[in-house]
Tab-separated table of C-alpha atoms in Angstrom:
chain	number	residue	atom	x	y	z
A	179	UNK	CA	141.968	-218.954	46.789
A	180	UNK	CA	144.171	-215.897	47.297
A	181	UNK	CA	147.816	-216.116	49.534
A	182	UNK	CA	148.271	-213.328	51.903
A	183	UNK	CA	151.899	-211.639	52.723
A	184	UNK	CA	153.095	-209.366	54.775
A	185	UNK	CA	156.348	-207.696	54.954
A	186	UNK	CA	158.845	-208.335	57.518
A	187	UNK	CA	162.103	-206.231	58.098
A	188	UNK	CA	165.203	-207.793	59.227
A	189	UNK	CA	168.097	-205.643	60.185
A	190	UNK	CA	171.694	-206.674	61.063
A	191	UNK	CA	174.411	-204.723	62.511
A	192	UNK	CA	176.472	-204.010	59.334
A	193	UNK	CA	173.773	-203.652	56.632
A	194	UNK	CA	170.317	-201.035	56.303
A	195	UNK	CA	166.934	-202.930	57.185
A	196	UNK	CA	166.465	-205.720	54.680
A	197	UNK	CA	162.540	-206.439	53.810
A	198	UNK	CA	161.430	-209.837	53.366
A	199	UNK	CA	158.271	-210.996	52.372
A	200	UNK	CA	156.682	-213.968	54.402
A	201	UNK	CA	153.180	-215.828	53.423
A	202	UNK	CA	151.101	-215.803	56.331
A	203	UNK	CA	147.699	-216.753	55.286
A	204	UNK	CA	145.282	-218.691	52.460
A	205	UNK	CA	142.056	-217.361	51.870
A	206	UNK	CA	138.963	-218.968	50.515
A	207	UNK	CA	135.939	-218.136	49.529
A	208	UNK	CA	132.912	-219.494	51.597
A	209	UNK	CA	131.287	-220.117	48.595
A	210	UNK	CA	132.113	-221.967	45.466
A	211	UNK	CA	133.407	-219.464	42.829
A	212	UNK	CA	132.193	-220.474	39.433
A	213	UNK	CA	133.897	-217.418	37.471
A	214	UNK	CA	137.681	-218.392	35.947
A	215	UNK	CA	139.021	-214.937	36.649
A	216	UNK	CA	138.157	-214.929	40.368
A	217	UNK	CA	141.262	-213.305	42.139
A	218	UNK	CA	142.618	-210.828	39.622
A	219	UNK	CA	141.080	-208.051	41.335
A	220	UNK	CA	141.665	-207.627	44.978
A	221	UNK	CA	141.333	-204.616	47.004
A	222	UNK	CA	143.146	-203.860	50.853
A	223	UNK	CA	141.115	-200.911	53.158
A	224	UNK	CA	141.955	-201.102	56.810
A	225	UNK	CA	141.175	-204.898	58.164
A	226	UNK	CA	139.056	-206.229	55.152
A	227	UNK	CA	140.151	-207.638	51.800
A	228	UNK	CA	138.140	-207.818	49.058
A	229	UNK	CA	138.775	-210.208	45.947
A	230	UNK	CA	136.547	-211.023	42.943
A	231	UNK	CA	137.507	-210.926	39.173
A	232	UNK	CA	135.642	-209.966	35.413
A	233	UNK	CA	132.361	-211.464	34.990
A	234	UNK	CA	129.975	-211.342	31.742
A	235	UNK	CA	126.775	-210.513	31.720
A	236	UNK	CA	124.672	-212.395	29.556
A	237	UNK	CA	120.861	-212.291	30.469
A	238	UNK	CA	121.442	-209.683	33.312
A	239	UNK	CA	119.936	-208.823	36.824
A	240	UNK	CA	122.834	-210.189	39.411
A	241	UNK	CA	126.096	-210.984	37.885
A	242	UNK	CA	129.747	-211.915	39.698
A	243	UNK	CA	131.331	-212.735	43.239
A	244	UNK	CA	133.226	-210.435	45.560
A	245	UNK	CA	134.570	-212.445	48.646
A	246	UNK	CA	134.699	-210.310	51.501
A	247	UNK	CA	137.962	-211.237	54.701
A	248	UNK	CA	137.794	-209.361	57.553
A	249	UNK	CA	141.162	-209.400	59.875
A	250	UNK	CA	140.174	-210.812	63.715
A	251	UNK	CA	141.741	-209.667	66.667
A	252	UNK	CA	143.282	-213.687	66.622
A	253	UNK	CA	144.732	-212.722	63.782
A	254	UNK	CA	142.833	-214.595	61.272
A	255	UNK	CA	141.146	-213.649	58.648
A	256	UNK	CA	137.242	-214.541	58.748
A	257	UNK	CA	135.083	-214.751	55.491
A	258	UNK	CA	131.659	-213.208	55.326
A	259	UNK	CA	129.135	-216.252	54.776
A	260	UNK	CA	128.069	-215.326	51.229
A	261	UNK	CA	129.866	-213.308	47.893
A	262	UNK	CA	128.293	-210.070	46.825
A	263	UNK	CA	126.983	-209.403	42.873
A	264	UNK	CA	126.420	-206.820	41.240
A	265	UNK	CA	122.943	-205.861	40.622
A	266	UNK	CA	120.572	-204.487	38.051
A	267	UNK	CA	123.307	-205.287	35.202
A	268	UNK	CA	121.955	-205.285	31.401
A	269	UNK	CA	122.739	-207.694	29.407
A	270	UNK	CA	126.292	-207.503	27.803
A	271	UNK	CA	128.135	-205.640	30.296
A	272	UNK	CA	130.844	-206.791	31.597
A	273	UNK	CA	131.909	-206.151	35.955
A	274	UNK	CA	134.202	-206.264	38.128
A	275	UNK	CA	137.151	-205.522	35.723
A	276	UNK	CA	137.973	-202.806	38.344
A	277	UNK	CA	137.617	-201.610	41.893
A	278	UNK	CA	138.480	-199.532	44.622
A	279	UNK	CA	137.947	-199.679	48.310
A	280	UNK	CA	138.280	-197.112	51.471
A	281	UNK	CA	137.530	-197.819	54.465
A	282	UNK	CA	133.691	-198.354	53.973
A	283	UNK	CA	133.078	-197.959	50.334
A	284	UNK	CA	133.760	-199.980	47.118
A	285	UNK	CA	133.159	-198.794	43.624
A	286	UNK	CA	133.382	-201.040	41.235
A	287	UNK	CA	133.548	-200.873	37.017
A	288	UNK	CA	130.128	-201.802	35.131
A	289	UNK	CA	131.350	-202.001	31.161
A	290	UNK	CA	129.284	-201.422	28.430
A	291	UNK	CA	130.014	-203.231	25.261
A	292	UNK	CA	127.581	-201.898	22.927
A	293	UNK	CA	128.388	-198.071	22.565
A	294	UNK	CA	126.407	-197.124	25.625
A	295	UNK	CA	127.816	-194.873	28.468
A	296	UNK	CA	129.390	-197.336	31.178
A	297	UNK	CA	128.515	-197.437	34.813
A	298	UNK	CA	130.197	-197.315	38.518
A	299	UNK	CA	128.224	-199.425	40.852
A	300	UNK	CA	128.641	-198.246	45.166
A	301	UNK	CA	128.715	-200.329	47.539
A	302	UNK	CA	128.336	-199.645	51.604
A	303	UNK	CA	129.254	-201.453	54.220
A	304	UNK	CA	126.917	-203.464	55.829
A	305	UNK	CA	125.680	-206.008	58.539
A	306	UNK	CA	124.931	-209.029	55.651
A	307	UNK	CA	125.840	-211.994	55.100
A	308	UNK	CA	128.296	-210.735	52.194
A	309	UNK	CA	129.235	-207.528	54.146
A	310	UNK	CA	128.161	-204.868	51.587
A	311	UNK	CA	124.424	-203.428	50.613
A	312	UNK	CA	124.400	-201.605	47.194
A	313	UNK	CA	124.051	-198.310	47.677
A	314	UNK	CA	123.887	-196.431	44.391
A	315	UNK	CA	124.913	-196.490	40.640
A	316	UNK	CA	127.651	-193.067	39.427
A	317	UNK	CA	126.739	-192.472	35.626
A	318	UNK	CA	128.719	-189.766	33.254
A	319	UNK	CA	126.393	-186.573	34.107
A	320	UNK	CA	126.644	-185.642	30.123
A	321	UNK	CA	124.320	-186.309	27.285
A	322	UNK	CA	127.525	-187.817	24.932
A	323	UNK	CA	127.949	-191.600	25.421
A	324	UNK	CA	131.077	-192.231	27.636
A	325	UNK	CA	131.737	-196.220	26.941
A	326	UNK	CA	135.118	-195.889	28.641
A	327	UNK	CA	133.394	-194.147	31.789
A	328	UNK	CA	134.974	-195.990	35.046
A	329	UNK	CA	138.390	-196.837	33.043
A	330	UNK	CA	140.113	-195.370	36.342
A	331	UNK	CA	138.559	-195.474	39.664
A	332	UNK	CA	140.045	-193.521	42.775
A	333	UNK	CA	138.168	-192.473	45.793
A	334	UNK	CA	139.044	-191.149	49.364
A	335	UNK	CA	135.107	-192.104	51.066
A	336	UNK	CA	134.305	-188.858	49.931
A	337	UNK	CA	134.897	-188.138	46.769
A	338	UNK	CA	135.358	-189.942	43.726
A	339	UNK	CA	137.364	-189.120	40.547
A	340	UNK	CA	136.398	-191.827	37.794
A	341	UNK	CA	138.018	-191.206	34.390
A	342	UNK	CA	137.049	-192.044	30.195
A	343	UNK	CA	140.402	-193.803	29.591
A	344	UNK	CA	139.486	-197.060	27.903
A	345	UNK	CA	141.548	-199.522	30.402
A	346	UNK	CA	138.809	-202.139	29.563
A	347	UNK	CA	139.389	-205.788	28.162
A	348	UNK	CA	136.944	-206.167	25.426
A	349	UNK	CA	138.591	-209.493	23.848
A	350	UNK	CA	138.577	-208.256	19.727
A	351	UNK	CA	136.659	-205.651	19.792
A	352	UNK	CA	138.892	-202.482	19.447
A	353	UNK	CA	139.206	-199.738	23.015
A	354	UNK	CA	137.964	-196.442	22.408
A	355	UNK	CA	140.554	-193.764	21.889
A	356	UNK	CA	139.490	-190.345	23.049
A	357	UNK	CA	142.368	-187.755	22.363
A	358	UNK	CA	141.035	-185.498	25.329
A	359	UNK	CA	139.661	-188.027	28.260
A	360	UNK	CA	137.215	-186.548	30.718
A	361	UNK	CA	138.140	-187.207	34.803
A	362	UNK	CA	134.640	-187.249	36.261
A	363	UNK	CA	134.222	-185.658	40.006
A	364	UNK	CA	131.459	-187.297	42.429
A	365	UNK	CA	131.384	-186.444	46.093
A	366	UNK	CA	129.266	-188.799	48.664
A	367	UNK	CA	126.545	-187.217	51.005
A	368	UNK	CA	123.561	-188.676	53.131
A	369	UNK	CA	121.821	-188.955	49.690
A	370	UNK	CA	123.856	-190.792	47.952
A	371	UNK	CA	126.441	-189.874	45.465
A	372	UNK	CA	126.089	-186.646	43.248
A	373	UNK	CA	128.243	-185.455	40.442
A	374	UNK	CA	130.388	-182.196	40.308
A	375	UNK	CA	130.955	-182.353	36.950
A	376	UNK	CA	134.237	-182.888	34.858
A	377	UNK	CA	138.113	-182.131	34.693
A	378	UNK	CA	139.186	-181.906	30.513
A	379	UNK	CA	142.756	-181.268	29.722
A	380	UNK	CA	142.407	-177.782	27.638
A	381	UNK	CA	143.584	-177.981	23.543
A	382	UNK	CA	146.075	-175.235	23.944
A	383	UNK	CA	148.088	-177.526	26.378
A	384	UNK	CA	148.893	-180.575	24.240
A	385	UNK	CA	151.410	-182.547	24.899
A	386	UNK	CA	154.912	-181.787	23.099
């Protein structure tokens, strides 16, 4: 169940505009959520609002919910008819600790908790019953495992920087501390996503 808000601005004649936050809507999923973190991540693009939260994989194929609200012209919000997973996740990876949405995209964190290079999974917009079709899967372009790959997600619809700092919640196991993080460029076309390679902060410019 998430609350919705939106910010109202009451002015007076003696004092600047004063903000004030007012609740205006509850939304539920359409279907019943079975993972405990459902809700910590929640994304806003344009009239749709997208919430879902960390999910394990343990045997893997399709793994987590994302709850899709789209704003009516009523002004309520309407839930697609069924939650999205994630598909094609391996065993041991853990999703949907992060995500980003633009208008008609979401990316969204695959982690890796063996060593292995993490993954970005894309999603489209589409006429389903869960309102997205998986479109694609953004992997580090270089031969060096990248575990931390997808720490960072930012995207404009067109191009995507994703970095290797380790914002992931791996419970005891210790992050990955890379003195010199890679930023990862991708940019969209009509076949998909393709990578442009990496941004690396140079030695001779450490931080003093």
């Amino acid at each position: 169940m998430l609350s919705f808000f939106s910010i109202v601005v009451c002015a007076t004649l003696s004092v600047p505009p004063i903000p004030t936050i007012s609740q205006i809507a509850i939304l539920d999923a359409t279907s019943p959520t079975v993972s405990p973190t459902f809700g910590m991540v929640v994304a806003v693009s344009g009239d749709r609002v997208v919430a879902t939260g960390a999910d394990p994989s343990k045997a893997g194929g399709s793994v987590g919910q994302i709850a899709t609200f789209v704003f009516q012209p009523t002004g309520e919000w309407k839930p697609f008819r069924e939650m999205q997973s994630v598909d094609g996740v391996k065993p041991g990876v853990m999703v949907l600790q992060r995500m980003t949405m633009v208008g008609s995209i979401m990316l969204v964190s695959e982690d890796r908790r063996d060593g292995g290079s993490s993954t970005v999974a894309a999603f489209e917009a589409a006429e389903t019953n869960s309102g997205w079709k998986q479109s694609g899967l953004l992997e580090p372009p270089t031969g060096l495992p990248e575990p931390a790959f997808g720490g960072v997600i930012v995207s404009d619809g067109v191009f995507a920087a994703i970095s290797t700092v380790d914002m992931r919640v791996l419970g005891d196991k210790p992050r990955t501390v890379n003195p010199s993080p890679k930023v990862f460029l991708f940019k969209r076309g009509v076949d998909g996503w393709k990578g442009l390679g990496f941004l690396q902060r140079s030695d001779s410019l450490k931080p003093t």
